Short mmCIF file of C-alpha atoms and ligand atoms in Angstrom, two decimals:
data_model
loop_
_atom_site.label_atom_id
_atom_site.label_comp_id
_atom_site.label_asym_id
_atom_site.label_seq_id
_atom_site.Cartn_x
_atom_site.Cartn_y
_atom_site.Cartn_z
CA UNK A 1 0.03 0.22 0.11
CA UNK A 2 1.40 3.56 -1.04
CA UNK A 3 2.43 5.40 2.31
CA UNK A 4 4.37 8.87 2.26
CA UNK A 5 7.46 9.34 4.41
CA UNK A 6 9.61 12.09 5.88
CA UNK A 7 13.03 10.53 4.77
CA UNK A 8 16.61 11.62 6.18
CA UNK A 9 18.18 11.81 2.54
CA UNK A 10 21.53 11.36 4.19
CA UNK A 11 22.77 12.55 7.87
CA UNK A 12 22.86 16.45 8.29
CA UNK A 13 20.74 19.39 9.25
CA UNK A 14 16.96 19.57 8.86
CA UNK A 15 17.04 20.29 5.18
CA UNK A 16 18.10 16.57 4.71
CA UNK A 17 14.39 15.83 5.82
CA UNK A 18 12.37 15.22 2.46
CA UNK A 19 8.98 13.71 1.47
CA UNK A 20 9.20 10.32 -0.36
CA UNK A 21 6.97 7.97 -1.69
CA UNK A 22 7.06 4.90 0.12
CA UNK A 23 5.51 1.19 0.55
CA UNK A 24 3.80 -0.14 3.63
CA UNK A 25 4.02 -3.97 2.98
CA UNK A 26 0.75 -6.19 3.52
CA UNK A 27 0.94 -7.40 7.20
CA UNK A 28 2.46 -10.88 7.91
CA UNK A 29 1.62 -13.05 10.60
CA UNK A 30 1.84 -11.02 14.08
CA UNK A 31 2.06 -7.72 12.24
CA UNK A 32 -0.53 -4.98 11.74
CA UNK A 33 -0.97 -1.92 9.03
CA UNK A 34 -2.18 1.36 10.65
CA UNK A 35 -3.13 4.76 8.96
CA UNK A 36 -1.13 7.04 11.25
CA UNK A 37 -3.35 10.12 12.25
CA UNK A 38 -0.34 11.83 14.79
CA UNK A 39 3.20 11.46 15.19
CA UNK A 40 5.35 12.47 18.07
CA UNK A 41 8.82 14.29 17.34
CA UNK A 42 11.26 13.89 19.80
CA UNK A 43 15.01 14.70 20.50
CA UNK A 44 16.25 11.36 19.67
CA UNK A 45 14.86 12.27 16.01
CA UNK A 46 17.26 14.89 15.79
CA UNK A 47 20.30 12.68 16.87
CA UNK A 48 19.22 10.12 14.53
CA UNK A 49 18.92 12.64 11.71
CA UNK A 50 22.49 13.97 12.47
CA UNK A 51 24.12 10.45 12.42
CA UNK A 52 25.00 10.70 15.98
CA UNK A 53 22.71 7.53 16.71
CA UNK A 54 23.47 5.22 13.87
CA UNK A 55 20.18 3.66 13.72
CA UNK A 56 19.39 4.24 10.17
CA UNK A 57 21.04 4.01 6.97
CA UNK A 58 19.69 6.96 4.68
CA UNK A 59 17.74 7.56 2.91
CA UNK A 60 15.12 6.15 5.15
CA UNK A 61 12.37 7.80 7.33
CA UNK A 62 12.98 8.73 11.18
CA UNK A 63 10.56 8.81 13.88
CA UNK A 64 9.97 6.79 16.75
CA UNK A 65 6.38 7.22 17.98
CA UNK A 66 2.80 7.56 16.57
CA UNK A 67 -0.61 6.94 16.99
CA UNK A 68 -3.42 5.78 14.30
CA UNK A 69 -6.00 3.49 13.33
CA UNK A 70 -5.69 -0.08 12.23
CA UNK A 71 -6.41 -0.88 8.75
CA UNK A 72 -5.56 -4.63 8.54
CA UNK A 73 -4.48 -6.85 11.17
CA UNK A 74 -2.89 -10.65 11.39
CA UNK A 75 -2.25 -10.24 14.99
CA UNK A 76 -5.01 -11.51 17.80
CA UNK A 77 -6.09 -8.99 19.71
CA UNK A 78 -6.21 -6.07 16.98
CA UNK A 79 -9.06 -5.70 14.71
CA UNK A 80 -9.42 -2.81 12.05
CA UNK A 81 -10.57 0.38 13.29
CA UNK A 82 -9.01 -0.14 16.57
CA UNK A 83 -6.92 3.02 17.80
CA UNK A 84 -3.48 2.10 18.68
CA UNK A 85 -0.03 3.78 19.08
CA UNK A 86 3.59 2.97 19.64
CA UNK A 87 7.06 4.13 20.57
CA UNK A 88 9.47 1.66 19.33
CA UNK A 89 13.01 1.09 17.22
CA UNK A 90 13.66 0.63 14.67
CA UNK A 91 12.95 4.39 13.50
CA UNK A 92 10.30 4.80 10.51
CA UNK A 93 7.40 6.75 12.46
CA UNK A 94 7.42 9.83 10.17
CA UNK A 95 5.17 7.93 7.73
CA UNK A 96 1.24 8.03 6.88
CA UNK A 97 0.96 4.07 6.72
CA UNK A 98 3.13 1.78 8.65
CA UNK A 99 3.28 -1.76 9.01
CA UNK A 100 4.99 -3.23 12.03
CA UNK A 101 4.54 -5.92 14.85
CA UNK A 102 1.46 -6.10 17.09
CA UNK A 103 3.89 -6.62 19.81
CA UNK A 104 4.82 -2.87 19.65
CA UNK A 105 1.42 -1.44 19.71
CA UNK A 106 -0.80 -0.72 22.51
CA UNK A 107 -4.51 -0.26 22.47
CA UNK A 108 -5.58 3.27 23.34
CA UNK A 109 -8.39 3.88 26.16
CA UNK A 110 -11.29 5.93 25.21
CA UNK A 111 -10.14 9.23 27.41
CA UNK A 112 -6.64 8.92 25.27
CA UNK A 113 -6.68 10.81 21.76
CA UNK A 114 -4.52 9.91 19.15
CA UNK A 115 -2.87 13.27 19.27
CA UNK A 116 -2.42 12.65 22.90
CA UNK A 117 -1.21 9.19 22.35
CA UNK A 118 1.30 10.62 19.77
CA UNK A 119 2.46 13.31 22.50
CA UNK A 120 2.86 10.79 25.20
CA UNK A 121 3.80 7.18 24.11
CA UNK A 122 7.77 8.15 24.02
CA UNK A 123 7.85 10.85 26.51
CA UNK A 124 5.26 9.72 28.82
CA UNK A 125 7.00 6.18 29.21
CA UNK A 126 10.20 7.76 29.55
CA UNK A 127 8.81 9.96 32.48
CA UNK A 128 7.47 6.52 34.07
CA UNK A 129 10.72 4.72 34.05
CA UNK A 130 12.60 7.70 34.96
CA UNK A 131 10.28 8.44 37.93
CA UNK A 132 9.52 5.09 38.95
CA UNK A 133 12.11 2.53 37.91
CA UNK A 134 15.44 3.94 37.39
CA UNK A 135 15.16 5.90 40.58
CA UNK A 136 12.10 5.66 42.60
CA UNK A 137 10.87 9.17 43.77
CA UNK A 138 9.74 9.48 47.25
CA UNK A 139 8.12 12.19 49.11
CA UNK A 140 10.39 14.78 50.15
CA UNK A 141 13.17 14.14 47.70
CA UNK A 142 14.96 16.95 45.68
CA UNK A 143 14.46 16.48 42.21
CA UNK A 144 16.70 18.62 39.51
CA UNK A 145 14.86 18.37 35.78
CA UNK A 146 16.81 20.03 33.30
CA UNK A 147 14.78 21.30 30.29
CA UNK A 148 11.84 21.25 32.52
CA UNK A 149 9.47 22.99 30.01
CA UNK A 150 10.40 20.38 27.24
CA UNK A 151 8.79 17.48 25.95
CA UNK A 152 9.73 14.91 28.91
CA UNK A 153 10.73 17.90 31.07
CA UNK A 154 6.83 19.04 31.64
CA UNK A 155 5.82 15.43 32.37
CA UNK A 156 8.58 14.85 34.84
CA UNK A 157 7.80 18.15 36.76
CA UNK A 158 4.06 17.25 36.72
CA UNK A 159 4.54 13.67 37.88
CA UNK A 160 7.40 14.23 40.14
CA UNK A 161 5.39 17.24 42.04
CA UNK A 162 2.39 14.61 42.31
CA UNK A 163 4.85 12.24 43.90
CA UNK A 164 5.63 14.94 46.75
CA UNK A 165 9.09 15.60 45.42
CA UNK A 166 10.17 19.30 45.65
CA UNK A 167 11.02 19.96 41.99
CA UNK A 168 13.76 22.27 40.90
CA UNK A 169 13.91 22.77 37.02
CA UNK A 170 16.43 24.48 34.58
CA UNK A 171 14.82 26.40 31.57
CA UNK A 172 16.36 28.96 28.89
CA UNK A 173 13.45 31.92 29.46
CA UNK A 174 11.32 33.66 31.92
CA UNK A 175 8.20 32.14 29.70
CA UNK A 176 9.34 28.41 29.87
CA UNK A 177 10.02 29.16 33.56
CA UNK A 178 6.42 30.40 34.20
CA UNK A 179 5.08 27.47 32.11
CA UNK A 180 7.15 25.07 34.17
CA UNK A 181 5.86 26.29 37.39
CA UNK A 182 2.51 26.01 36.21
CA UNK A 183 3.41 22.23 35.72
CA UNK A 184 4.81 21.26 39.29
CA UNK A 185 8.21 22.82 39.22
CA UNK A 186 8.47 24.72 42.18
CA UNK A 187 11.75 26.22 41.76
CA UNK A 188 12.56 27.22 38.05
CA UNK A 189 16.02 28.39 37.27
CA UNK A 190 16.53 30.42 34.27
CA UNK A 191 20.01 29.94 32.76
CA UNK A 192 21.31 29.80 29.42
CA UNK A 193 24.95 28.93 30.59
CA UNK A 194 24.10 25.69 32.47
CA UNK A 195 24.71 27.47 35.57
CA UNK A 196 22.54 26.04 38.53
CA UNK A 197 24.15 23.99 41.19
CA UNK A 198 24.70 27.31 43.64
CA UNK A 199 20.81 27.82 43.59
CA UNK A 200 20.00 24.22 43.67
CA UNK A 201 22.10 23.90 46.68
CA UNK A 202 20.59 26.84 48.26
CA UNK A 203 17.00 25.79 47.46
CA UNK A 204 17.55 22.34 49.02
CA UNK A 205 19.04 23.74 51.98
CA UNK A 206 22.75 23.02 51.17
CA UNK A 207 22.15 19.40 50.50
CA UNK A 208 21.74 19.32 46.68
CA UNK A 209 19.67 17.09 44.45
CA UNK A 210 18.74 13.48 45.45
CA UNK A 211 18.40 12.52 41.81
CA UNK A 212 19.09 14.79 38.71
CA UNK A 213 17.49 14.19 35.55
CA UNK A 214 20.12 15.23 32.86
CA UNK A 215 18.82 15.22 29.40
CA UNK A 216 21.89 18.19 28.62
CA UNK A 217 24.78 15.78 28.58
CA UNK A 218 28.53 17.44 28.21
CA UNK A 219 28.06 21.16 28.74
CA UNK A 220 26.26 20.87 32.21
CA UNK A 221 28.45 17.93 33.32
CA UNK A 222 30.45 20.01 35.72
CA UNK A 223 27.38 21.87 37.38
CA UNK A 224 25.44 18.63 37.54
CA UNK A 225 28.73 17.12 39.88
CA UNK A 226 28.18 20.02 42.08
CA UNK A 227 24.75 19.95 42.32
CA UNK A 228 24.37 16.41 43.25
CA UNK A 229 23.48 15.63 46.82
CA UNK A 230 26.04 13.12 48.77
CA UNK A 231 24.56 9.62 47.64
CA UNK A 232 22.86 11.37 44.87
CA UNK A 233 21.60 9.78 41.73
CA UNK A 234 22.71 11.01 38.37
CA UNK A 235 20.20 9.61 35.62
CA UNK A 236 22.10 10.70 32.38
CA UNK A 237 19.30 10.08 29.69
CA UNK A 238 19.95 12.60 26.86
CA UNK A 239 22.60 14.65 25.51
CA UNK A 240 21.13 17.98 23.91
CA UNK A 241 24.54 19.60 24.35
CA UNK A 242 27.01 16.75 23.24
CA UNK A 243 28.09 13.30 24.54
CA UNK A 244 28.75 13.14 28.46
CA UNK A 245 32.20 12.14 29.49
CA UNK A 246 32.07 9.73 32.62
CA UNK A 247 32.11 11.84 35.76
CA UNK A 248 34.27 10.83 39.08
CA UNK A 249 31.38 10.36 41.83
CA UNK A 250 33.44 9.28 44.22
CA UNK A 251 33.60 12.03 46.19
CA UNK A 252 29.90 12.26 46.94
CA UNK A 253 29.19 8.09 46.79
CA UNK A 254 27.06 9.38 44.01
CA UNK A 255 25.64 6.83 41.25
CA UNK A 256 25.05 7.24 37.56
CA UNK A 257 22.47 6.08 35.31
CA UNK A 258 22.61 5.89 31.37
CA UNK A 259 18.86 4.44 30.62
CA UNK A 260 17.42 3.81 27.25
CA UNK A 261 13.40 3.83 27.00
CA UNK A 262 13.25 0.86 24.82
CA UNK A 263 15.43 -1.63 27.23
CA UNK A 264 12.65 -0.96 29.70
CA UNK A 265 9.69 -1.16 27.13
CA UNK A 266 10.98 -4.59 26.11
CA UNK A 267 9.82 -6.35 29.09
CA UNK A 268 7.20 -4.01 30.54
CA UNK A 269 5.57 -1.92 27.40
CA UNK A 270 1.75 -2.58 28.61
CA UNK A 271 2.29 -2.03 31.86
CA UNK A 272 4.39 1.42 31.46
CA UNK A 273 1.78 2.44 29.08
CA UNK A 274 -1.12 1.47 31.34
CA UNK A 275 0.35 3.69 34.08
CA UNK A 276 0.89 6.51 31.82
CA UNK A 277 -2.94 6.40 30.34
CA UNK A 278 -3.95 6.16 34.04
CA UNK A 279 -1.65 9.27 35.11
CA UNK A 280 -3.66 10.77 32.25
CA UNK A 281 -6.97 9.93 33.51
CA UNK A 282 -6.26 10.98 37.02
CA UNK A 283 -4.96 14.14 36.03
CA UNK A 284 -1.53 13.65 37.25
CA UNK A 285 -0.10 14.08 33.69
CA UNK A 286 -1.43 16.93 31.60
CA UNK A 287 -0.16 16.15 28.15
CA UNK A 288 0.25 19.61 26.22
CA UNK A 289 0.88 19.73 22.86
CA UNK A 290 1.97 23.17 21.87
CA UNK A 291 3.44 22.63 18.40
CA UNK A 292 1.45 21.20 15.73
CA UNK A 293 3.20 20.83 12.41
CA UNK A 294 1.66 19.65 8.83
CA UNK A 295 3.48 16.07 8.08
CA UNK A 296 5.50 17.82 5.12
CA UNK A 297 6.75 20.55 7.65
CA UNK A 298 8.81 18.24 10.07
CA UNK A 299 12.03 20.10 8.92
CA UNK A 300 10.49 23.36 10.84
CA UNK A 301 9.86 21.19 13.67
CA UNK A 302 13.25 20.26 13.81
CA UNK A 303 14.68 23.57 13.42
CA UNK A 304 12.27 24.95 16.39
CA UNK A 305 13.25 21.92 18.55
CA UNK A 306 17.13 22.44 18.20
CA UNK A 307 17.05 26.11 18.41
CA UNK A 308 15.20 25.75 21.90
CA UNK A 309 11.83 27.63 20.28
CA UNK A 310 9.35 24.72 21.49
CA UNK A 311 7.96 23.57 25.07
CA UNK A 312 5.96 20.74 25.62
CA UNK A 313 5.14 18.22 23.29
CA UNK A 314 5.40 18.22 19.48
CA UNK A 315 3.25 16.43 16.66
CA UNK A 316 3.22 16.23 13.05
CA UNK A 317 -0.26 15.93 11.53
CA UNK A 318 -0.32 13.63 8.08
N1 NAP B 1 17.11 7.86 27.19
C1 NAP B 1 15.70 8.02 26.95
O1 NAP B 1 15.11 6.86 27.06
C2 NAP B 1 15.05 9.07 26.40
C3 NAP B 1 13.78 9.19 26.23
C4 NAP B 1 13.30 10.41 25.61
C5 NAP B 1 13.95 11.50 25.52
N2 NAP B 1 15.36 11.48 26.10
C6 NAP B 1 16.39 12.57 25.99
O2 NAP B 1 15.46 13.76 26.85
C7 NAP B 1 15.55 14.88 26.42
C8 NAP B 1 14.67 15.64 26.21
O3 NAP B 1 13.73 15.41 25.09
P1 NAP B 1 12.47 15.95 24.63
O4 NAP B 1 12.19 14.84 23.34
O5 NAP B 1 11.59 16.01 25.35
O6 NAP B 1 13.18 17.47 24.03
P2 NAP B 1 12.85 18.81 24.52
O7 NAP B 1 13.34 18.94 26.11
O8 NAP B 1 11.44 19.25 24.40
O9 NAP B 1 13.88 19.63 24.13
C9 NAP B 1 15.22 19.80 24.15
C10 NAP B 1 15.31 20.86 25.12
O10 NAP B 1 16.72 20.73 25.66
C11 NAP B 1 17.15 22.23 26.06
N3 NAP B 1 18.44 22.57 25.45
C12 NAP B 1 19.36 22.91 26.56
N4 NAP B 1 20.60 23.03 25.51
C13 NAP B 1 19.98 23.03 24.20
C14 NAP B 1 21.08 22.79 23.29
N5 NAP B 1 22.20 23.50 23.24
N6 NAP B 1 20.58 22.25 22.01
C15 NAP B 1 18.93 22.20 22.04
N7 NAP B 1 18.24 21.99 23.45
C16 NAP B 1 18.84 22.52 24.38
C17 NAP B 1 16.06 23.19 25.77
O11 NAP B 1 15.27 23.47 26.68
P3 NAP B 1 15.90 24.92 27.25
O12 NAP B 1 15.58 26.18 26.30
O13 NAP B 1 14.64 25.43 28.49
O14 NAP B 1 17.29 25.16 27.78
C18 NAP B 1 15.12 22.54 24.65
O15 NAP B 1 13.72 22.84 24.51
C19 NAP B 1 16.93 14.70 25.14
O16 NAP B 1 18.05 14.89 25.77
C20 NAP B 1 16.54 13.49 24.69
O17 NAP B 1 17.61 12.94 23.82
C21 NAP B 1 15.76 10.39 26.26
#
């Protein structure tokens, strides 16, 4: 069946993204073909487009999450008309029609729209495992969230605050600080130069952060080390400023994790998605799709994301 794809024609800047005609093959046993109605944009798409994460061989479509409606199913539990979503490898989510293993899919409950699902599958499940599995946030913990007004960042602030943590966040502007504050980040710190350790210590009465959720990497490393509490946990889960060189945490008995969503979903997909959807139902997570782009304008979405012009979640609409 014909499909359209936003394809990385080579590794490089946003201009390498071009719309191409593709084929979505008939589903084999265990597979489903779906028409996608909303596609999530994530920072990992930027790493893959640039060739920083070698997960495609160009020309190939990028994208890790989407939602849509089942057209054809050769898998038990899925029927034409079912509303579904996924966040998975390999890349290939920026397409209008996709065939993929049913094991990657979750059925959407009535209270979750396809647009919300496309915005939440990858970022929401990331917040789920970061707060509940990599490190279990407890009431009273001091949690430092970088890019607190970003796609994952806002969800981390909402959920960590509901868990009873004191949430400190870094953002690059007053407008982002206001947004983060409205979403559970009690103490936003505005900085464009990754300078936040002194304020984190001050806010936490000198102790520092019990856990740091760090999607920044290289340029924030020294400050993260300074901001970490004794026996604190540094969760390095992204590298928007470049790869992190392994820090020496001996001076603080600190621990470091470098977790990846797909190593958690490979065993716990349905449980993780279920907990995210329940958090939406209970008003703990408030997905906020603040940026919608036409499918063919994916390059604009990438330009805005890399230039720090976005906040909250971003979707492409086919
Ligand atoms: N390991 C995993 O399982 C996993 C899963 C999902 C996401 N992630 C990671 O989580 C992080 C957030 O992802 P997201 O999709 O939600 O993106 P995002 O946070 O919406 O966007 C990235 C944000 O990073 C901040 N930033 C600071 N310095 C930057 C720079 N030099 N260039 C670009 N951005 C910069 C910007 O916020 P300010 O303007 O406020 O500084 C920007 O809005 C990324 O590092 C991503 O790779 C990891």
